[in-house]
Amino acid sequence: MLIAKVDKIVSLRQAQGLNQKGLSEKAGLPVNAIFRIETGAYTRTHSLRAKAIADALGCSVDEIFTPELKTK
């Protein structure tokens, strides 16, 4: 699971003139998923969803998500 860099996602989305609905359509994800990621309601994001968002924004997953730290 990955942790979103919310400010970076929002910044890239806005720079491309996309609203949350536009990003969701481009990424092939439900608009509520984008909303929840951007508002922090989802603290962890699956790698497939993260890849879809990164591809839609034209960036790497590492630019907008960070790996979740594993705790023992």
Tab-separated table of C-alpha atoms in Angstrom:
chain	number	residue	atom	x	y	z
A	1	MET	CA	0.000	0.000	0.000
A	2	LEU	CA	1.098	3.541	-0.694
A	3	ILE	CA	0.613	6.893	1.022
A	4	ALA	CA	-0.504	9.798	-1.173
A	5	LYS	CA	1.447	13.029	-1.446
A	6	VAL	CA	-1.819	14.948	-1.520
A	7	ASP	CA	-0.374	18.403	-2.210
A	8	LYS	CA	1.572	17.052	-5.184
A	9	ILE	CA	-1.444	15.227	-6.631
A	10	VAL	CA	-3.646	18.317	-6.309
A	11	SER	CA	-0.937	20.549	-7.765
A	12	LEU	CA	-0.386	18.325	-10.808
A	13	ARG	CA	-4.120	17.891	-11.347
A	14	GLN	CA	-4.765	21.630	-11.218
A	15	ALA	CA	-1.759	22.404	-13.448
A	16	GLN	CA	-3.376	20.213	-16.106
A	17	GLY	CA	-6.688	22.023	-15.737
A	18	LEU	CA	-8.408	18.948	-14.350
A	19	ASN	CA	-11.006	18.843	-11.620
A	20	GLN	CA	-11.455	15.693	-9.536
A	21	LYS	CA	-14.032	14.334	-11.973
A	22	GLY	CA	-11.701	14.930	-14.924
A	23	LEU	CA	-8.864	13.107	-13.189
A	24	SER	CA	-11.142	10.238	-12.222
A	25	GLU	CA	-12.280	9.828	-15.835
A	26	LYS	CA	-8.720	10.013	-17.171
A	27	ALA	CA	-7.534	7.466	-14.576
A	28	GLY	CA	-10.569	5.203	-14.990
A	29	LEU	CA	-11.414	5.467	-11.294
A	30	PRO	CA	-14.552	6.532	-9.424
A	31	VAL	CA	-14.629	10.242	-8.629
A	32	ASN	CA	-15.177	9.469	-4.943
A	33	ALA	CA	-11.832	7.619	-4.899
A	34	ILE	CA	-10.006	10.749	-6.057
A	35	PHE	CA	-11.944	12.863	-3.542
A	36	ARG	CA	-11.090	10.516	-0.683
A	37	ILE	CA	-7.414	10.367	-1.608
A	38	GLU	CA	-7.170	14.156	-1.890
A	39	THR	CA	-9.012	14.793	1.387
A	40	GLY	CA	-7.071	12.166	3.313
A	41	ALA	CA	-10.080	9.935	3.913
A	42	TYR	CA	-8.044	7.128	2.323
A	43	THR	CA	-4.768	6.987	4.182
A	44	ARG	CA	-3.498	4.041	2.123
A	45	THR	CA	-3.852	3.518	-1.622
A	46	HIS	CA	-3.454	0.272	-3.567
A	47	SER	CA	-0.554	0.270	-6.035
A	48	LEU	CA	-2.844	-0.334	-9.049
A	49	ARG	CA	-4.951	2.704	-8.168
A	50	ALA	CA	-1.790	4.761	-7.582
A	51	LYS	CA	-0.434	3.724	-10.993
A	52	ALA	CA	-3.691	4.726	-12.702
A	53	ILE	CA	-3.521	8.178	-11.103
A	54	ALA	CA	0.166	8.599	-11.941
A	55	ASP	CA	-0.421	7.574	-15.561
A	56	ALA	CA	-3.336	10.005	-15.838
A	57	LEU	CA	-1.153	12.823	-14.487
A	58	GLY	CA	1.833	11.859	-16.649
A	59	CYS	CA	4.197	11.276	-13.761
A	60	SER	CA	5.760	8.399	-11.872
A	61	VAL	CA	4.085	6.737	-8.915
A	62	ASP	CA	7.070	7.760	-6.762
A	63	GLU	CA	6.366	11.431	-7.501
A	64	ILE	CA	2.899	11.353	-5.947
A	65	PHE	CA	2.973	8.397	-3.544
A	66	THR	CA	5.368	7.114	-0.942
A	67	PRO	CA	5.652	3.505	0.267
A	68	GLU	CA	3.913	2.707	3.514
A	69	LEU	CA	6.397	2.000	6.280
A	70	LYS	CA	6.066	-1.514	7.578
A	71	THR	CA	5.893	-1.884	11.343
A	72	LYS	CA	6.585	-5.108	13.166
